[in-house]
Tab-separated table of C-alpha atoms in Angstrom:
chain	number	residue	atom	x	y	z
A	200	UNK	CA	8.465	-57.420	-77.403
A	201	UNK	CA	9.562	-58.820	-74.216
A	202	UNK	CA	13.234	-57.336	-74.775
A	203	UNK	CA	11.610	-53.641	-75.818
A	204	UNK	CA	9.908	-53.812	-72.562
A	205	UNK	CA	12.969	-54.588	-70.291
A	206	UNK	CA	14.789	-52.172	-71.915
A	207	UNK	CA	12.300	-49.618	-71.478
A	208	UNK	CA	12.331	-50.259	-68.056
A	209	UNK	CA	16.174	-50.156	-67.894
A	210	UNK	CA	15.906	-46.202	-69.380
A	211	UNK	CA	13.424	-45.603	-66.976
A	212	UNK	CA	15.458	-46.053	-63.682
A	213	UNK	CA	18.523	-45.080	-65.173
A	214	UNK	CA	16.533	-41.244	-65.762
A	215	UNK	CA	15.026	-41.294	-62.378
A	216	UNK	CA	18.271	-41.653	-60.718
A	217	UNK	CA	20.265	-38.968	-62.859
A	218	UNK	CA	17.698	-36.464	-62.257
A	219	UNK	CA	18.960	-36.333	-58.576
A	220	UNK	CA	22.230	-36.907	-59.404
A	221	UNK	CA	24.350	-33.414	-60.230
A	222	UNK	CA	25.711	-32.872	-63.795
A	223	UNK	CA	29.471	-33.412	-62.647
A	224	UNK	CA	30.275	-34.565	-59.164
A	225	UNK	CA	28.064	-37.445	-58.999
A	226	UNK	CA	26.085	-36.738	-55.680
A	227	UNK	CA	23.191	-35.649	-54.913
A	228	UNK	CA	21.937	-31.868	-54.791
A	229	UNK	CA	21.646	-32.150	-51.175
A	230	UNK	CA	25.117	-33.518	-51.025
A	231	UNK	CA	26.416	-30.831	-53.291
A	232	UNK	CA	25.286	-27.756	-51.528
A	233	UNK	CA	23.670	-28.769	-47.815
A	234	UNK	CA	25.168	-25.258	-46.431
A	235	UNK	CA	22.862	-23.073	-48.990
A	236	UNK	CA	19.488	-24.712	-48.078
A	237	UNK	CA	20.494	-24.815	-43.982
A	238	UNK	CA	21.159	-20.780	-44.785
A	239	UNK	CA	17.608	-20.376	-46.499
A	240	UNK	CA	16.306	-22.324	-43.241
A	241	UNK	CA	17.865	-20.438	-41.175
A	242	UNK	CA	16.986	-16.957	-43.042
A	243	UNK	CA	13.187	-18.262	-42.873
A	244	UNK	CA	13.444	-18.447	-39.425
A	245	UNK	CA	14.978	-15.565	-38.385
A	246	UNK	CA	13.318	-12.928	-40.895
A	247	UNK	CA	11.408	-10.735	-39.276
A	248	UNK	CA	7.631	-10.634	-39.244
A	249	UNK	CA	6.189	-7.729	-40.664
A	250	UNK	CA	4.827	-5.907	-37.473
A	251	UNK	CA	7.981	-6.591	-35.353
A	252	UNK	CA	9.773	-5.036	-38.089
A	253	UNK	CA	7.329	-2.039	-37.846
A	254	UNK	CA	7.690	-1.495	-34.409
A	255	UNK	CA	11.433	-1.838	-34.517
A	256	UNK	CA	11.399	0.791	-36.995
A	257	UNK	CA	8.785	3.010	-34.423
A	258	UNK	CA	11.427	2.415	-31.364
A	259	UNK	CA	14.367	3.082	-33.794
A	260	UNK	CA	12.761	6.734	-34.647
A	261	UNK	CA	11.647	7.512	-31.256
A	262	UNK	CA	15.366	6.615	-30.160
A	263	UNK	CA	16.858	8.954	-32.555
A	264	UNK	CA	14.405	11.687	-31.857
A	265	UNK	CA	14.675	11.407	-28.063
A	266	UNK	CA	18.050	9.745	-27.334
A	267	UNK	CA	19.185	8.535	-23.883
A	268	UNK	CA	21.375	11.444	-23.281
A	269	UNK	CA	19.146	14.406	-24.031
A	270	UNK	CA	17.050	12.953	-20.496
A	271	UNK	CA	19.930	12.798	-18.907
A	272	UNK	CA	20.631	16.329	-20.127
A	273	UNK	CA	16.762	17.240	-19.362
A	274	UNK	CA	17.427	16.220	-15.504
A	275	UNK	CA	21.114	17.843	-14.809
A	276	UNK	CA	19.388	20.867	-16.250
A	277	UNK	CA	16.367	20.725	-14.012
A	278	UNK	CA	18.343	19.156	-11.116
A	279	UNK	CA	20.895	22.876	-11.938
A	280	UNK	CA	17.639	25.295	-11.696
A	281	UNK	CA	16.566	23.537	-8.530
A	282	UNK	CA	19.781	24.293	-7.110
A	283	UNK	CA	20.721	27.539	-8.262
A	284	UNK	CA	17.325	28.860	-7.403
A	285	UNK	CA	15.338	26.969	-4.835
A	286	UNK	CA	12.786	29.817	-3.909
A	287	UNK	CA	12.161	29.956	-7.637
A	288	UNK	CA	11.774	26.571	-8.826
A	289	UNK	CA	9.616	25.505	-5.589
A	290	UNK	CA	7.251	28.081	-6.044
A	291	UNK	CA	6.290	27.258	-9.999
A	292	UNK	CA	6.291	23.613	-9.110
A	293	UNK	CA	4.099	23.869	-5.866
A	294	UNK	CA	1.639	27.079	-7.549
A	295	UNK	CA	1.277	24.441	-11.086
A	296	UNK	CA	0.740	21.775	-9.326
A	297	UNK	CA	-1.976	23.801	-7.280
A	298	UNK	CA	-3.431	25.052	-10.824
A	299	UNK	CA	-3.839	21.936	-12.582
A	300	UNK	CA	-5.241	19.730	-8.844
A	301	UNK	CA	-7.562	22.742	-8.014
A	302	UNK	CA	-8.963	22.011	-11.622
A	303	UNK	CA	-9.133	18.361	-11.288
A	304	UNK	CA	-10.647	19.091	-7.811
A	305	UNK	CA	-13.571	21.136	-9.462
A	306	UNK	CA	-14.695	18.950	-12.147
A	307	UNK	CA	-15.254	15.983	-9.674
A	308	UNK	CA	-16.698	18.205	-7.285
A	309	UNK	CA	-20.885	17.749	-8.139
A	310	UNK	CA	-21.539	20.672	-6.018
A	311	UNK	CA	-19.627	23.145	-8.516
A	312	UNK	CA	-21.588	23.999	-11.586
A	313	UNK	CA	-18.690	26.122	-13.111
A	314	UNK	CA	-15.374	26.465	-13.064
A	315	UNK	CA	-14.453	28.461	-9.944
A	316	UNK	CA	-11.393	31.065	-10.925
A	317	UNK	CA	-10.997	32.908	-7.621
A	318	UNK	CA	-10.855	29.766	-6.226
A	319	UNK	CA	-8.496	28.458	-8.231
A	320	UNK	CA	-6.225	31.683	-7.679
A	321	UNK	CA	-6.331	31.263	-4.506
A	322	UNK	CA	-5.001	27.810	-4.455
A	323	UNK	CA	-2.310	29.224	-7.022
A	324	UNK	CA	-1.356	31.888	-4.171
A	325	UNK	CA	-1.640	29.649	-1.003
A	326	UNK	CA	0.348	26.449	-3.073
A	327	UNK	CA	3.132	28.445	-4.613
A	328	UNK	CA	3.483	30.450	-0.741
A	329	UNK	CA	2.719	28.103	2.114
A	330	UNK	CA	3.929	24.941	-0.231
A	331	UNK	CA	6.871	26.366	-2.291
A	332	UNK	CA	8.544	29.288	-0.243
A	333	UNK	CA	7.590	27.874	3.555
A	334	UNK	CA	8.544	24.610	2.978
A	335	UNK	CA	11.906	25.408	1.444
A	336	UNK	CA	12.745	27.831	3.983
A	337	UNK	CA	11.881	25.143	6.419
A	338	UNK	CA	13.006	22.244	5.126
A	339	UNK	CA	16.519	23.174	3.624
A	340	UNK	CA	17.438	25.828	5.860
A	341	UNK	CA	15.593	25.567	9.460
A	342	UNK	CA	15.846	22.383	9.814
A	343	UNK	CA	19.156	21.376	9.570
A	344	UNK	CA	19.627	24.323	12.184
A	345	UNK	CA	17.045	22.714	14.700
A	346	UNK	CA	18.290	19.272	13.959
A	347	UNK	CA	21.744	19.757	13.578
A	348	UNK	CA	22.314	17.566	16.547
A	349	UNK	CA	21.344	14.073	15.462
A	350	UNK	CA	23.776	12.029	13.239
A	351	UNK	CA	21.370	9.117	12.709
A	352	UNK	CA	19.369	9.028	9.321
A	353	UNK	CA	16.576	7.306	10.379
A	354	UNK	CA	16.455	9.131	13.553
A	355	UNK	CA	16.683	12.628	11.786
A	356	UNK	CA	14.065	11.757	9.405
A	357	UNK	CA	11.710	10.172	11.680
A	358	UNK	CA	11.769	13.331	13.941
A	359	UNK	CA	11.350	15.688	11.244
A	360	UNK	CA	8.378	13.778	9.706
A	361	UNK	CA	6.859	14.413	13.376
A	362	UNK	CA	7.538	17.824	13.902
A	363	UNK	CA	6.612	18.593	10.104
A	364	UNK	CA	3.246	16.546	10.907
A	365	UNK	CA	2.227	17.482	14.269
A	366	UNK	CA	3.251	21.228	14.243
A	367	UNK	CA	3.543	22.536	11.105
A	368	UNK	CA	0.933	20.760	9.744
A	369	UNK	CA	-1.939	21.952	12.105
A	370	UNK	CA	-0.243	25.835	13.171
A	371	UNK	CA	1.441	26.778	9.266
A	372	UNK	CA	0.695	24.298	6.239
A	373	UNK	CA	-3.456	23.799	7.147
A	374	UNK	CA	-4.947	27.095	7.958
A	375	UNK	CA	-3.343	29.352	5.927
A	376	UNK	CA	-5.596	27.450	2.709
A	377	UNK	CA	-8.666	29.316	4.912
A	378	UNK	CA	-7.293	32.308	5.046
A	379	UNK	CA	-6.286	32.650	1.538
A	380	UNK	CA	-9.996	31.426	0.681
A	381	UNK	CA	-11.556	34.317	2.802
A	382	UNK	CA	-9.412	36.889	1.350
A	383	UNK	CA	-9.842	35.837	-2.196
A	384	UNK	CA	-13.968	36.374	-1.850
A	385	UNK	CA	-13.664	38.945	0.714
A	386	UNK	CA	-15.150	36.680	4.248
A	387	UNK	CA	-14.326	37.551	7.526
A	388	UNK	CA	-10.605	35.495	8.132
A	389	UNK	CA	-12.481	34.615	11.810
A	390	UNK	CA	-14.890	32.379	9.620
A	391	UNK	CA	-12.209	31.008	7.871
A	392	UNK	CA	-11.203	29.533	10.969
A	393	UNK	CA	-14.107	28.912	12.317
A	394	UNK	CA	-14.601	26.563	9.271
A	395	UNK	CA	-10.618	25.190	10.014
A	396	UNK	CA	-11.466	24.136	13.359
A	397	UNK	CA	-14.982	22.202	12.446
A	398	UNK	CA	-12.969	20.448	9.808
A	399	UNK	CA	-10.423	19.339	12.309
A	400	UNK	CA	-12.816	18.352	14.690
A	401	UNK	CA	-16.162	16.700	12.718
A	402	UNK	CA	-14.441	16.083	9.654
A	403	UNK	CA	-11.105	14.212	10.726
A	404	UNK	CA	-9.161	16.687	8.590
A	405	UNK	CA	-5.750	16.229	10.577
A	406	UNK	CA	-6.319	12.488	10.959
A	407	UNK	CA	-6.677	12.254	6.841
A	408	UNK	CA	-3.718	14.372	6.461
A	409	UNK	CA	-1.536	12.284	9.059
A	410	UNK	CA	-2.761	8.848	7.670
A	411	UNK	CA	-0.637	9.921	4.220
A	412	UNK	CA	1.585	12.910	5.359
A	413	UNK	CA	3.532	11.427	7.695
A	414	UNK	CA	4.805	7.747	6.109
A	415	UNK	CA	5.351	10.472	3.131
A	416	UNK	CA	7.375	12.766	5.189
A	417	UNK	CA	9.405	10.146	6.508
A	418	UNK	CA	10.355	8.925	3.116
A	419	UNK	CA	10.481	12.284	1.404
A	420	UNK	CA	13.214	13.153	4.515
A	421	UNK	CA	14.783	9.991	4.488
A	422	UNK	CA	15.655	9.388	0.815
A	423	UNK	CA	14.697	12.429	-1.559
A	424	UNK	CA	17.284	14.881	-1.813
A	425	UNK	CA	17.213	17.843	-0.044
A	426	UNK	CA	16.426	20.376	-3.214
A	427	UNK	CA	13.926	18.070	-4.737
A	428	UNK	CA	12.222	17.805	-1.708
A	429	UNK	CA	9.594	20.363	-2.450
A	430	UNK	CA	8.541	18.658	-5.648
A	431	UNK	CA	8.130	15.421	-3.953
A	432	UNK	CA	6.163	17.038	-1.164
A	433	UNK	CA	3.626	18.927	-4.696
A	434	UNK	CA	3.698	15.114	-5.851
A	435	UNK	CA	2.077	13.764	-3.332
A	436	UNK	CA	0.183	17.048	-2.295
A	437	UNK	CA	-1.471	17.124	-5.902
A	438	UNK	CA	-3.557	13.185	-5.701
A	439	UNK	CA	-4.299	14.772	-1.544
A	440	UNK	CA	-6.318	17.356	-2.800
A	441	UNK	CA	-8.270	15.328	-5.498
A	442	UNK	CA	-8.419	13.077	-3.153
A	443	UNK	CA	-9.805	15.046	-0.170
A	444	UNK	CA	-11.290	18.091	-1.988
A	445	UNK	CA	-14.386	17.984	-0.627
A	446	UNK	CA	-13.332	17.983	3.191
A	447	UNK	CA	-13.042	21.099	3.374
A	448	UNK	CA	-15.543	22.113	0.644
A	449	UNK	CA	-18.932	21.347	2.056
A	450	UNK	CA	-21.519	23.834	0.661
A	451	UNK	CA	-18.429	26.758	0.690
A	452	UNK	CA	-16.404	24.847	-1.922
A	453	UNK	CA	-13.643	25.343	0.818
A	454	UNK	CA	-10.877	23.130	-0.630
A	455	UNK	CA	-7.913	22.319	1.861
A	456	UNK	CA	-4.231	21.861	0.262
A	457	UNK	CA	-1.334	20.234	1.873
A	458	UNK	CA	1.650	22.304	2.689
């Protein structure tokens, strides 16, 4: 009985140790193959989750619907129509922008009920004129005439930011958005002024406008080009009138645009 039992025992190791022992080489499984358990490792590891993978596949799509190069393509085009025609391109940037800031203006305005579209025309008008055509004329072609003296950058942007802020500003860009107001609901264009000058003077309207207008003219002259210069100026002009649309609108829903 004794001897059954030992050699029970005997069968017993001998089967535990073959059944990690391969059929012909002698070593173990992990000795056999290490390389094909390290590779399932490593696949576990770098498989990727399911929502990575889904947004992968979202940028992949959007990449091959709107590659790199059809921007670029997008910007020579638009940089092309802003060369070719200037007069053109600055008055459908300056009279949009006017359309879509005059609206914005309204609906935050609580003394407007309705949506105003004479008003809003006559933003179109005085945007797209004073904004687009004006500033173009001035910026591209009368003053490198008046300024054609200084060679310094800095210099040449610095004095054009003044003269654009402390004559243009209160003699072209400013009270023309008055005038265009009376004439769109038929006032008397003295009134209009009337209305200019109380702004300026109990309102702070030319101290608002210099506060952001001239730190923007200076950098609009001293690093935008010279035919995107408009569209930076309707930029900036567009969060000005949101942002001081009821300066000039108290109980005559007078709103004042930059030029």
């Amino acid at each position: 009985m004794n001897r059954l039992l030992v050699l029970l025992l005997i069968c017993s190791r001998v089967g535990s140790t073959t059944a990690f022992v391969g059929p012909s080489s002698g070593r173990s499984l992990i000795q056999q193959s290490p390389s094909r358990y390290v590779s399932s490792h490593r696949d576990l590891c770098t498989r990727p989750r399911g929502r990575s993978h889904t947004t992968s596949s979202k940028e992949t799509e959007l990449a091959a619907l709107l590659p790199p190069g059809k921007f670029t393509a997008i910007g020579m085009g638009i940089g092309k129509f802003y060369k070719a025609s200037p007069l053109i391109a600055c008055f459908l940037t300056a009279s949009t922008k006017a359309c879509f800031a005059d609206s914005m203006a309204q609906y935050r305005d609580s003394t407007t009920t309705k949506f105003d579209i004479k008003r809003n025309l006559a933003m179109i008008l005085y945007s797209g004129t004073i904004l687009g055509l004006f500033c173009s004329v001035m910026y591209n072609q009368l003053f490198p005439i008046m300024f054609a003296g200084e060679t310094n950058p800095l210099l040449l942007a610095i004095k054009m930011a003044l003269f654009d802020g402390f004559i243009n500003a209160p003699l072209i860009w400013l009270p023309p958005a008055y005038i265009a107001k009376a004439l769109i609901y038929n006032q008397p264009k003295r009134k209009a002024l009337q209305k200019y000058v109380t702004d300026v003077k109990e309102n702070g309207l030319l101290k608002k406008y210099w506060s952001l207008w001239l730190p923007a003219s200076l950098t609009n002259f001293l690093f935008v080009p010279a035919h995107f210069r408009v569209a930076f100026v309707a930029g900036v002009s567009f969060f000005w009138m949101i942002m001081l649309s009821i300066v000039a609108n108290n109980n005559e829903e007078e709103v004042v645009d930059n030029a």
